[in-house]
PDB file of C-alpha atoms in Angstrom:
ATOM      1  CA  MET O   1       0.101  -0.273  -0.033  1.00 58.00           C
ATOM      2  CA  THR O   2       0.786   3.027  -1.017  1.00 63.00           C
ATOM      3  CA  THR O   3       1.527   6.430   2.532  1.00 70.00           C
ATOM      4  CA  LEU O   4      -1.578   7.782   1.101  1.00 68.00           C
ATOM      5  CA  SER O   5      -3.495   4.998   0.692  1.00 82.00           C
ATOM      6  CA  VAL O   6      -2.532   4.155   4.974  1.00 87.00           C
ATOM      7  CA  PHE O   7      -3.008   7.188   5.265  1.00 90.00           C
ATOM      8  CA  THR O   8      -6.576   7.043   3.795  1.00 92.00           C
ATOM      9  CA  THR O   9      -7.356   3.635   5.717  1.00 93.00           C
ATOM     10  CA  ILE O  10      -6.213   4.990   8.882  1.00 94.00           C
ATOM     11  CA  THR O  11      -8.764   8.024   9.145  1.00 95.00           C
ATOM     12  CA  ALA O  12     -11.477   6.541   8.338  1.00 95.00           C
ATOM     13  CA  ARG O  13     -11.113   3.519  10.879  1.00 94.00           C
ATOM     14  CA  LEU O  14     -10.447   6.183  13.101  1.00 94.00           C
ATOM     15  CA  ARG O  15     -13.320   8.122  11.890  1.00 95.00           C
ATOM     16  CA  ALA O  16     -15.443   5.363  12.132  1.00 95.00           C
ATOM     17  CA  ALA O  17     -14.654   4.540  16.037  1.00 93.00           C
ATOM     18  CA  GLY O  18     -15.725   8.551  16.557  1.00 92.00           C
ATOM     19  CA  CYS O  19     -12.382  10.481  16.717  1.00 93.00           C
ATOM     20  CA  VAL O  20     -13.311  13.690  15.659  1.00 92.00           C
ATOM     21  CA  PHE O  21     -10.082  15.289  14.618  1.00 94.00           C
ATOM     22  CA  ALA O  22      -9.538  11.397  12.659  1.00 95.00           C
ATOM     23  CA  GLU O  23      -6.810  13.193  10.218  1.00 95.00           C
ATOM     24  CA  ASP O  24      -4.663  15.069  12.290  1.00 95.00           C
ATOM     25  CA  GLU O  25      -4.268  11.987  14.598  1.00 95.00           C
ATOM     26  CA  ALA O  26      -3.521   9.632  11.621  1.00 95.00           C
ATOM     27  CA  GLN O  27      -1.025  12.048  10.281  1.00 95.00           C
ATOM     28  CA  LEU O  28       0.268  11.792  13.821  1.00 95.00           C
ATOM     29  CA  ILE O  29       0.537   8.053  14.208  1.00 95.00           C
ATOM     30  CA  LEU O  30       2.127   7.852  10.536  1.00 93.00           C
ATOM     31  CA  SER O  31       4.754  10.399  11.976  1.00 92.00           C
ATOM     32  CA  THR O  32       5.244   8.798  15.455  1.00 92.00           C
ATOM     33  CA  ALA O  33       5.535   4.741  14.488  1.00 89.00           C
ATOM     34  CA  PRO O  34       8.822   3.696  14.997  1.00 81.00           C
ATOM     35  CA  LEU O  35       8.109   0.440  12.229  1.00 83.00           C
ATOM     36  CA  PRO O  36       4.995   0.091   9.979  1.00 83.00           C
ATOM     37  CA  ALA O  37       3.812  -3.234  12.209  1.00 85.00           C
ATOM     38  CA  ALA O  38       3.666  -0.054  15.119  1.00 92.00           C
ATOM     39  CA  ILE O  39       0.828   2.018  13.659  1.00 93.00           C
ATOM     40  CA  GLU O  40      -1.287  -1.158  14.053  1.00 93.00           C
ATOM     41  CA  ALA O  41      -0.807  -1.251  17.387  1.00 94.00           C
ATOM     42  CA  MET O  42      -1.605   2.499  17.916  1.00 96.00           C
ATOM     43  CA  VAL O  43      -4.288   2.738  15.558  1.00 95.00           C
ATOM     44  CA  LEU O  44      -6.388  -0.583  17.429  1.00 95.00           C
ATOM     45  CA  ARG O  45      -5.321   1.330  21.078  1.00 95.00           C
ATOM     46  CA  ARG O  46      -6.563   4.207  20.080  1.00 96.00           C
ATOM     47  CA  ILE O  47      -9.124   3.003  18.655  1.00 96.00           C
ATOM     48  CA  ALA O  48      -9.975   1.695  21.466  1.00 94.00           C
ATOM     49  CA  GLY O  49     -10.391   4.911  23.490  1.00 93.00           C
ATOM     50  CA  GLU O  50      -7.161   4.547  24.698  1.00 95.00           C
ATOM     51  CA  PRO O  51      -5.906   8.580  24.924  1.00 96.00           C
ATOM     52  CA  LEU O  52      -4.434   9.923  21.695  1.00 96.00           C
ATOM     53  CA  GLU O  53      -1.282  11.480  23.675  1.00 97.00           C
ATOM     54  CA  HIS O  54      -0.774   7.946  25.771  1.00 97.00           C
ATOM     55  CA  VAL O  55      -0.860   6.206  22.035  1.00 96.00           C
ATOM     56  CA  LEU O  56       1.686   8.687  21.030  1.00 96.00           C
ATOM     57  CA  GLY O  57       3.318   8.450  24.196  1.00 96.00           C
ATOM     58  CA  TRP O  58       3.682  11.950  24.262  1.00 97.00           C
ATOM     59  CA  ALA O  59       1.457  15.465  24.601  1.00 97.00           C
ATOM     60  CA  GLU O  60       2.099  18.519  23.067  1.00 96.00           C
ATOM     61  CA  PHE O  61       2.111  21.714  25.523  1.00 97.00           C
ATOM     62  CA  HIS O  62       3.167  24.933  25.530  1.00 96.00           C
ATOM     63  CA  GLY O  63       5.850  23.800  22.456  1.00 95.00           C
ATOM     64  CA  LEU O  64       6.503  21.293  23.603  1.00 97.00           C
ATOM     65  CA  ARG O  65       6.844  17.382  23.098  1.00 96.00           C
ATOM     66  CA  ILE O  66       6.165  16.071  26.716  1.00 98.00           C
ATOM     67  CA  ALA O  67       6.325  12.518  27.379  1.00 97.00           C
ATOM     68  CA  VAL O  68       3.241  11.046  28.872  1.00 97.00           C
ATOM     69  CA  ASP O  69       2.928   6.745  28.979  1.00 95.00           C
ATOM     70  CA  PRO O  70      -0.120   5.280  29.964  1.00 94.00           C
ATOM     71  CA  GLY O  71      -1.889   5.615  33.534  1.00 94.00           C
ATOM     72  CA  VAL O  72      -0.800   9.074  33.476  1.00 97.00           C
ATOM     73  CA  PHE O  73      -3.090  12.658  32.645  1.00 97.00           C
ATOM     74  CA  VAL O  74      -2.473  14.349  30.296  1.00 97.00           C
ATOM     75  CA  PRO O  75      -1.229  18.058  30.394  1.00 97.00           C
ATOM     76  CA  ARG O  76      -4.515  20.392  29.125  1.00 96.00           C
ATOM     77  CA  ARG O  77      -3.518  23.019  26.897  1.00 95.00           C
ATOM     78  CA  ARG O  78      -5.802  25.608  29.184  1.00 96.00           C
ATOM     79  CA  THR O  79      -3.433  25.073  31.239  1.00 97.00           C
ATOM     80  CA  GLU O  80      -0.386  26.551  29.140  1.00 98.00           C
ATOM     81  CA  PHE O  81      -2.281  30.055  31.112  1.00 98.00           C
ATOM     82  CA  LEU O  82      -0.900  28.686  34.369  1.00 98.00           C
ATOM     83  CA  VAL O  83       2.957  28.709  33.083  1.00 98.00           C
ATOM     84  CA  SER O  84       2.399  32.217  31.097  1.00 97.00           C
ATOM     85  CA  ARG O  85       1.322  33.486  34.295  1.00 97.00           C
ATOM     86  CA  ALA O  86       4.029  32.447  36.434  1.00 97.00           C
ATOM     87  CA  VAL O  87       6.772  33.028  33.902  1.00 96.00           C
ATOM     88  CA  ALA O  88       5.211  36.164  33.992  1.00 96.00           C
ATOM     89  CA  LEU O  89       6.050  36.434  37.783  1.00 96.00           C
ATOM     90  CA  ALA O  90       8.760  35.137  38.232  1.00 93.00           C
ATOM     91  CA  LYS O  91      12.069  35.876  37.202  1.00 86.00           C
ATOM     92  CA  PRO O  92      15.562  34.356  35.851  1.00 84.00           C
ATOM     93  CA  GLY O  93      17.199  32.101  38.862  1.00 91.00           C
ATOM     94  CA  ALA O  94      13.638  32.250  40.952  1.00 96.00           C
ATOM     95  CA  VAL O  95      12.896  28.897  42.712  1.00 98.00           C
ATOM     96  CA  VAL O  96      10.415  27.064  41.276  1.00 98.00           C
ATOM     97  CA  LEU O  97       8.140  24.420  42.180  1.00 98.00           C
ATOM     98  CA  ASP O  98       5.532  22.149  39.981  1.00 98.00           C
ATOM     99  CA  LEU O  99       4.005  20.316  42.453  1.00 98.00           C
ATOM    100  CA  CYS O 100       0.818  17.293  41.662  1.00 97.00           C
ATOM    101  CA  CYS O 101       3.392  17.750  38.401  1.00 98.00           C
ATOM    102  CA  GLY O 102       2.579  14.666  36.880  1.00 97.00           C
ATOM    103  CA  SER O 103       4.184  14.190  33.744  1.00 98.00           C
ATOM    104  CA  GLY O 104       5.991  17.849  34.719  1.00 98.00           C
ATOM    105  CA  ALA O 105       4.953  19.407  31.798  1.00 98.00           C
ATOM    106  CA  LEU O 106       3.956  23.462  33.811  1.00 98.00           C
ATOM    107  CA  GLY O 107       8.008  22.695  35.388  1.00 97.00           C
ATOM    108  CA  ALA O 108       9.104  21.736  32.075  1.00 97.00           C
ATOM    109  CA  ALA O 109       7.801  24.611  29.446  1.00 97.00           C
ATOM    110  CA  ILE O 110       8.529  27.517  33.203  1.00 96.00           C
ATOM    111  CA  GLU O 111      12.159  26.187  32.804  1.00 94.00           C
ATOM    112  CA  VAL O 112      11.782  26.124  28.804  1.00 94.00           C
ATOM    113  CA  GLU O 113      11.029  29.883  28.871  1.00 93.00           C
ATOM    114  CA  LEU O 114      13.358  31.229  32.053  1.00 92.00           C
ATOM    115  CA  GLY O 115      15.462  29.754  31.541  1.00 86.00           C
ATOM    116  CA  GLU O 116      18.430  29.171  34.460  1.00 86.00           C
ATOM    117  CA  VAL O 117      15.734  28.658  37.258  1.00 93.00           C
ATOM    118  CA  GLU O 118      16.067  26.031  39.899  1.00 96.00           C
ATOM    119  CA  LEU O 119      13.035  23.658  39.468  1.00 97.00           C
ATOM    120  CA  HIS O 120      12.022  20.921  42.295  1.00 98.00           C
ATOM    121  CA  ALA O 121       8.555  19.022  41.032  1.00 98.00           C
ATOM    122  CA  ALA O 122       7.186  16.466  43.048  1.00 98.00           C
ATOM    123  CA  ASP O 123       3.606  14.294  43.060  1.00 98.00           C
ATOM    124  CA  ILE O 124       2.239  11.461  45.379  1.00 97.00           C
ATOM    125  CA  ASP O 125       2.249   8.994  41.844  1.00 97.00           C
ATOM    126  CA  PRO O 126       5.302   6.976  41.413  1.00 97.00           C
ATOM    127  CA  ALA O 127       4.441   7.072  37.431  1.00 96.00           C
ATOM    128  CA  ALA O 128       3.833  10.278  37.062  1.00 97.00           C
ATOM    129  CA  VAL O 129       6.892  10.863  39.073  1.00 98.00           C
ATOM    130  CA  ARG O 130       9.439   8.617  36.069  1.00 97.00           C
ATOM    131  CA  CYS O 131       7.100  10.315  34.164  1.00 97.00           C
ATOM    132  CA  ALA O 132       8.438  13.655  35.028  1.00 98.00           C
ATOM    133  CA  ARG O 133      11.941  12.781  35.564  1.00 97.00           C
ATOM    134  CA  ARG O 134      12.133  12.714  31.338  1.00 97.00           C
ATOM    135  CA  ASN O 135      10.795  15.843  30.587  1.00 97.00           C
ATOM    136  CA  VAL O 136      11.972  18.317  32.956  1.00 95.00           C
ATOM    137  CA  LEU O 137      15.986  18.892  34.810  1.00 91.00           C
ATOM    138  CA  GLY O 138      15.424  19.499  38.524  1.00 92.00           C
ATOM    139  CA  PRO O 139      15.252  16.685  40.928  1.00 97.00           C
ATOM    140  CA  VAL O 140      11.013  15.233  40.918  1.00 98.00           C
ATOM    141  CA  HIS O 141      10.056  13.437  44.829  1.00 98.00           C
ATOM    142  CA  GLN O 142       7.577  11.129  44.991  1.00 98.00           C
ATOM    143  CA  GLY O 143       5.733  11.984  47.933  1.00 98.00           C
ATOM    144  CA  ASP O 144       2.400  13.298  49.579  1.00 97.00           C
ATOM    145  CA  LEU O 145       2.440  17.567  48.473  1.00 98.00           C
ATOM    146  CA  TYR O 146       5.370  19.737  50.624  1.00 98.00           C
ATOM    147  CA  GLU O 147       6.175  16.381  52.847  1.00 98.00           C
ATOM    148  CA  PRO O 148       8.974  14.469  50.450  1.00 98.00           C
ATOM    149  CA  LEU O 149      10.448  18.268  49.854  1.00 98.00           C
ATOM    150  CA  PRO O 150      13.999  18.591  51.148  1.00 97.00           C
ATOM    151  CA  ALA O 151      14.055  21.363  54.556  1.00 97.00           C
ATOM    152  CA  ASP O 152      16.540  23.387  52.298  1.00 96.00           C
ATOM    153  CA  LEU O 153      13.517  25.225  50.414  1.00 97.00           C
ATOM    154  CA  ARG O 154      11.285  25.498  52.935  1.00 97.00           C
ATOM    155  CA  GLY O 155      10.557  29.926  52.808  1.00 97.00           C
ATOM    156  CA  ARG O 156      12.258  29.926  49.246  1.00 98.00           C
ATOM    157  CA  ILE O 157      10.347  29.363  47.056  1.00 98.00           C
ATOM    158  CA  ASP O 158       9.721  32.192  44.331  1.00 98.00           C
ATOM    159  CA  VAL O 159       6.891  31.001  42.420  1.00 98.00           C
ATOM    160  CA  LEU O 160       5.002  27.502  43.279  1.00 98.00           C
ATOM    161  CA  VAL O 161       2.455  25.778  40.854  1.00 98.00           C
ATOM    162  CA  ALA O 162      -0.597  23.676  41.572  1.00 97.00           C
ATOM    163  CA  ASN O 163      -2.788  21.826  38.759  1.00 95.00           C
ATOM    164  CA  ALA O 164      -3.441  19.880  41.556  1.00 95.00           C
ATOM    165  CA  PRO O 165      -7.526  17.643  40.962  1.00 95.00           C
ATOM    166  CA  TYR O 166     -10.617  20.120  41.371  1.00 96.00           C
ATOM    167  CA  VAL O 167     -13.389  18.079  39.338  1.00 96.00           C
ATOM    168  CA  PRO O 168     -16.146  16.927  42.227  1.00 96.00           C
ATOM    169  CA  THR O 169     -16.253  13.603  43.371  1.00 96.00           C
ATOM    170  CA  GLU O 170     -19.410  13.034  41.636  1.00 96.00           C
ATOM    171  CA  ALA O 171     -18.394  15.032  38.566  1.00 95.00           C
ATOM    172  CA  ILE O 172     -15.809  12.691  37.390  1.00 95.00           C
ATOM    173  CA  GLY O 173     -18.217   9.716  35.928  1.00 94.00           C
ATOM    174  CA  LEU O 174     -19.198  13.320  34.042  1.00 93.00           C
ATOM    175  CA  LEU O 175     -15.525  13.638  32.801  1.00 93.00           C
ATOM    176  CA  PRO O 176     -15.165  11.660  28.926  1.00 90.00           C
ATOM    177  CA  ALA O 177     -13.695   7.947  28.468  1.00 90.00           C
ATOM    178  CA  GLU O 178     -10.499   9.273  28.310  1.00 90.00           C
ATOM    179  CA  ALA O 179      -9.994  11.004  31.552  1.00 93.00           C
ATOM    180  CA  ARG O 180     -11.978   8.546  33.828  1.00 93.00           C
ATOM    181  CA  LEU O 181     -10.678   5.348  32.637  1.00 93.00           C
ATOM    182  CA  HIS O 182      -7.014   6.488  31.840  1.00 94.00           C
ATOM    183  CA  GLU O 183      -5.893   9.362  33.769  1.00 94.00           C
ATOM    184  CA  PRO O 184      -5.281   7.859  37.725  1.00 94.00           C
ATOM    185  CA  TRP O 185      -7.816   8.392  39.963  1.00 94.00           C
ATOM    186  CA  VAL O 186      -5.913  10.664  42.296  1.00 94.00           C
ATOM    187  CA  ALA O 187      -5.250  13.393  39.670  1.00 95.00           C
ATOM    188  CA  LEU O 188      -8.998  13.784  38.362  1.00 95.00           C
ATOM    189  CA  ASP O 189     -10.444  13.739  42.518  1.00 95.00           C
ATOM    190  CA  GLY O 190     -10.753  17.329  43.829  1.00 96.00           C
ATOM    191  CA  GLY O 191     -13.031  15.554  46.475  1.00 96.00           C
ATOM    192  CA  PRO O 192     -16.295  16.492  47.010  1.00 97.00           C
ATOM    193  CA  ASP O 193     -17.021  20.217  46.324  1.00 96.00           C
ATOM    194  CA  GLY O 194     -13.539  19.889  44.401  1.00 96.00           C
ATOM    195  CA  LEU O 195     -11.398  21.998  46.507  1.00 97.00           C
ATOM    196  CA  ASP O 196      -9.845  19.087  48.918  1.00 97.00           C
ATOM    197  CA  VAL O 197      -6.188  19.630  47.109  1.00 97.00           C
ATOM    198  CA  GLN O 198      -6.195  23.392  46.819  1.00 97.00           C
ATOM    199  CA  ARG O 199      -7.561  23.527  50.360  1.00 97.00           C
ATOM    200  CA  ARG O 200      -4.207  21.430  51.618  1.00 98.00           C
ATOM    201  CA  VAL O 201      -2.094  23.424  49.352  1.00 98.00           C
ATOM    202  CA  ALA O 202      -2.848  26.745  50.856  1.00 98.00           C
ATOM    203  CA  ALA O 203      -2.787  25.958  53.725  1.00 97.00           C
ATOM    204  CA  GLY O 204       1.074  24.743  53.508  1.00 97.00           C
ATOM    205  CA  ALA O 205       2.123  27.361  51.094  1.00 97.00           C
ATOM    206  CA  ALA O 206       2.962  29.967  53.755  1.00 95.00           C
ATOM    207  CA  ASP O 207       5.481  27.912  54.674  1.00 96.00           C
ATOM    208  CA  TRP O 208       7.349  27.239  51.625  1.00 98.00           C
ATOM    209  CA  LEU O 209       7.259  29.892  49.936  1.00 98.00           C
ATOM    210  CA  ALA O 210       9.759  33.614  49.938  1.00 98.00           C
ATOM    211  CA  PRO O 211       8.401  36.667  51.153  1.00 97.00           C
ATOM    212  CA  GLY O 212       6.028  37.982  47.586  1.00 97.00           C
ATOM    213  CA  GLY O 213       6.420  34.517  46.503  1.00 98.00           C
ATOM    214  CA  HIS O 214       3.612  33.309  44.391  1.00 98.00           C
ATOM    215  CA  LEU O 215       0.781  30.055  44.151  1.00 98.00           C
ATOM    216  CA  LEU O 216      -0.998  29.712  40.888  1.00 98.00           C
ATOM    217  CA  VAL O 217      -3.753  26.446  40.952  1.00 98.00           C
ATOM    218  CA  GLU O 218      -5.719  26.208  38.066  1.00 97.00           C
ATOM    219  CA  THR O 219      -9.714  26.529  38.742  1.00 97.00           C
ATOM    220  CA  SER O 220     -13.043  26.715  37.528  1.00 96.00           C
ATOM    221  CA  ALA O 221     -13.900  30.056  36.964  1.00 96.00           C
ATOM    222  CA  ARG O 222     -17.455  28.737  39.445  1.00 96.00           C
ATOM    223  CA  GLN O 223     -15.008  26.948  42.132  1.00 97.00           C
ATOM    224  CA  ALA O 224     -12.535  29.843  41.921  1.00 97.00           C
ATOM    225  CA  PRO O 225     -14.276  32.352  44.074  1.00 98.00           C
ATOM    226  CA  ARG O 226     -13.628  29.333  46.810  1.00 97.00           C
ATOM    227  CA  THR O 227     -10.068  28.721  45.864  1.00 98.00           C
ATOM    228  CA  ALA O 228     -10.030  32.141  46.916  1.00 98.00           C
ATOM    229  CA  ASP O 229     -11.269  32.969  49.664  1.00 98.00           C
ATOM    230  CA  THR O 230      -9.194  29.669  51.451  1.00 98.00           C
ATOM    231  CA  PHE O 231      -6.203  31.455  49.920  1.00 98.00           C
ATOM    232  CA  ALA O 232      -6.812  34.503  52.116  1.00 98.00           C
ATOM    233  CA  ALA O 233      -7.889  32.578  55.130  1.00 98.00           C
ATOM    234  CA  CYS O 234      -4.714  31.115  55.411  1.00 97.00           C
ATOM    235  CA  GLY O 235      -2.581  34.049  54.567  1.00 97.00           C
ATOM    236  CA  LEU O 236      -2.632  34.780  50.667  1.00 98.00           C
ATOM    237  CA  VAL O 237      -3.344  37.857  49.281  1.00 98.00           C
ATOM    238  CA  PRO O 238      -5.527  36.481  46.389  1.00 98.00           C
ATOM    239  CA  GLU O 239      -6.186  37.232  42.566  1.00 98.00           C
ATOM    240  CA  ILE O 240      -7.982  35.859  39.896  1.00 98.00           C
ATOM    241  CA  ALA O 241      -7.160  36.219  36.112  1.00 98.00           C
ATOM    242  CA  GLU O 242      -9.105  34.255  33.594  1.00 97.00           C
ATOM    243  CA  ASP O 243      -8.306  33.468  29.893  1.00 96.00           C
ATOM    244  CA  GLU O 244     -11.815  33.112  28.556  1.00 93.00           C
ATOM    245  CA  GLU O 245     -11.105  31.917  25.310  1.00 93.00           C
ATOM    246  CA  ALA O 246      -9.013  29.421  26.785  1.00 93.00           C
ATOM    247  CA  GLY O 247     -10.726  28.637  28.564  1.00 94.00           C
ATOM    248  CA  ALA O 248      -9.132  29.158  31.030  1.00 97.00           C
ATOM    249  CA  THR O 249      -9.098  30.226  35.482  1.00 98.00           C
ATOM    250  CA  VAL O 250      -6.021  30.678  37.707  1.00 98.00           C
ATOM    251  CA  VAL O 251      -6.412  32.122  41.212  1.00 98.00           C
ATOM    252  CA  ILE O 252      -3.128  33.353  42.349  1.00 98.00           C
ATOM    253  CA  GLY O 253      -2.288  34.226  46.119  1.00 98.00           C
ATOM    254  CA  GLN O 254       1.058  35.876  46.845  1.00 98.00           C
ATOM    255  CA  ARG O 255       3.173  35.561  50.862  1.00 98.00           C
ATOM    256  CA  PRO O 256       2.880  39.321  52.172  1.00 96.00           C
ATOM    257  CA  ALA O 257       6.470  40.645  51.567  1.00 88.00           C
TER     258      ALA O 257
END
């Protein structure tokens, strides 16, 4: 079969399986598969419902190709807004922490944008930690939130980004099958109101941030006012930032100088 006929056949199979962007996906599979035999395996995985990023082994994020292993949270394009806000607040040489890092996409993007930074990342999921260590240059710590961080980071972090889970537990069943069946529950479940992990992040932030340092978390527009109230109760000065085009909402909290 010619390359064009292979592409046409794969596109038709993906479209029949319900893939909305079948042509784009077919092209990505063909350009990523190392051998012809791998093409069929990747197509079958995609038809079975695996996220395209898990099938390819990578996700495009903030202009980077981020390694994403099966079972690891796939970075969303809307989260690029969080990166842009973090970069605007940081300076070269800043101490940056990517908490609940997943694949490490946020930290990797901040590293590229700022160049010289002292980057740390952390996640509770061993699979995410293994993946993040392929994507970021700084150390990646495994454990629950701040627990695994080295003590000498306390009070020195200039920018703390945390794409913590914020989906209410009862709403997880409403997520697309790609997320609820193939991404780790710990990366999705934010508790009864979606804010449980954010509260824990905010509660510890003031101890780890440098004076004048910032905590940034992604949340929904509906949840943002409550997240901002939580930040204020934890001693941070809150601000809500939105990008309507991207459908992104970020709450920023600054530790008073």
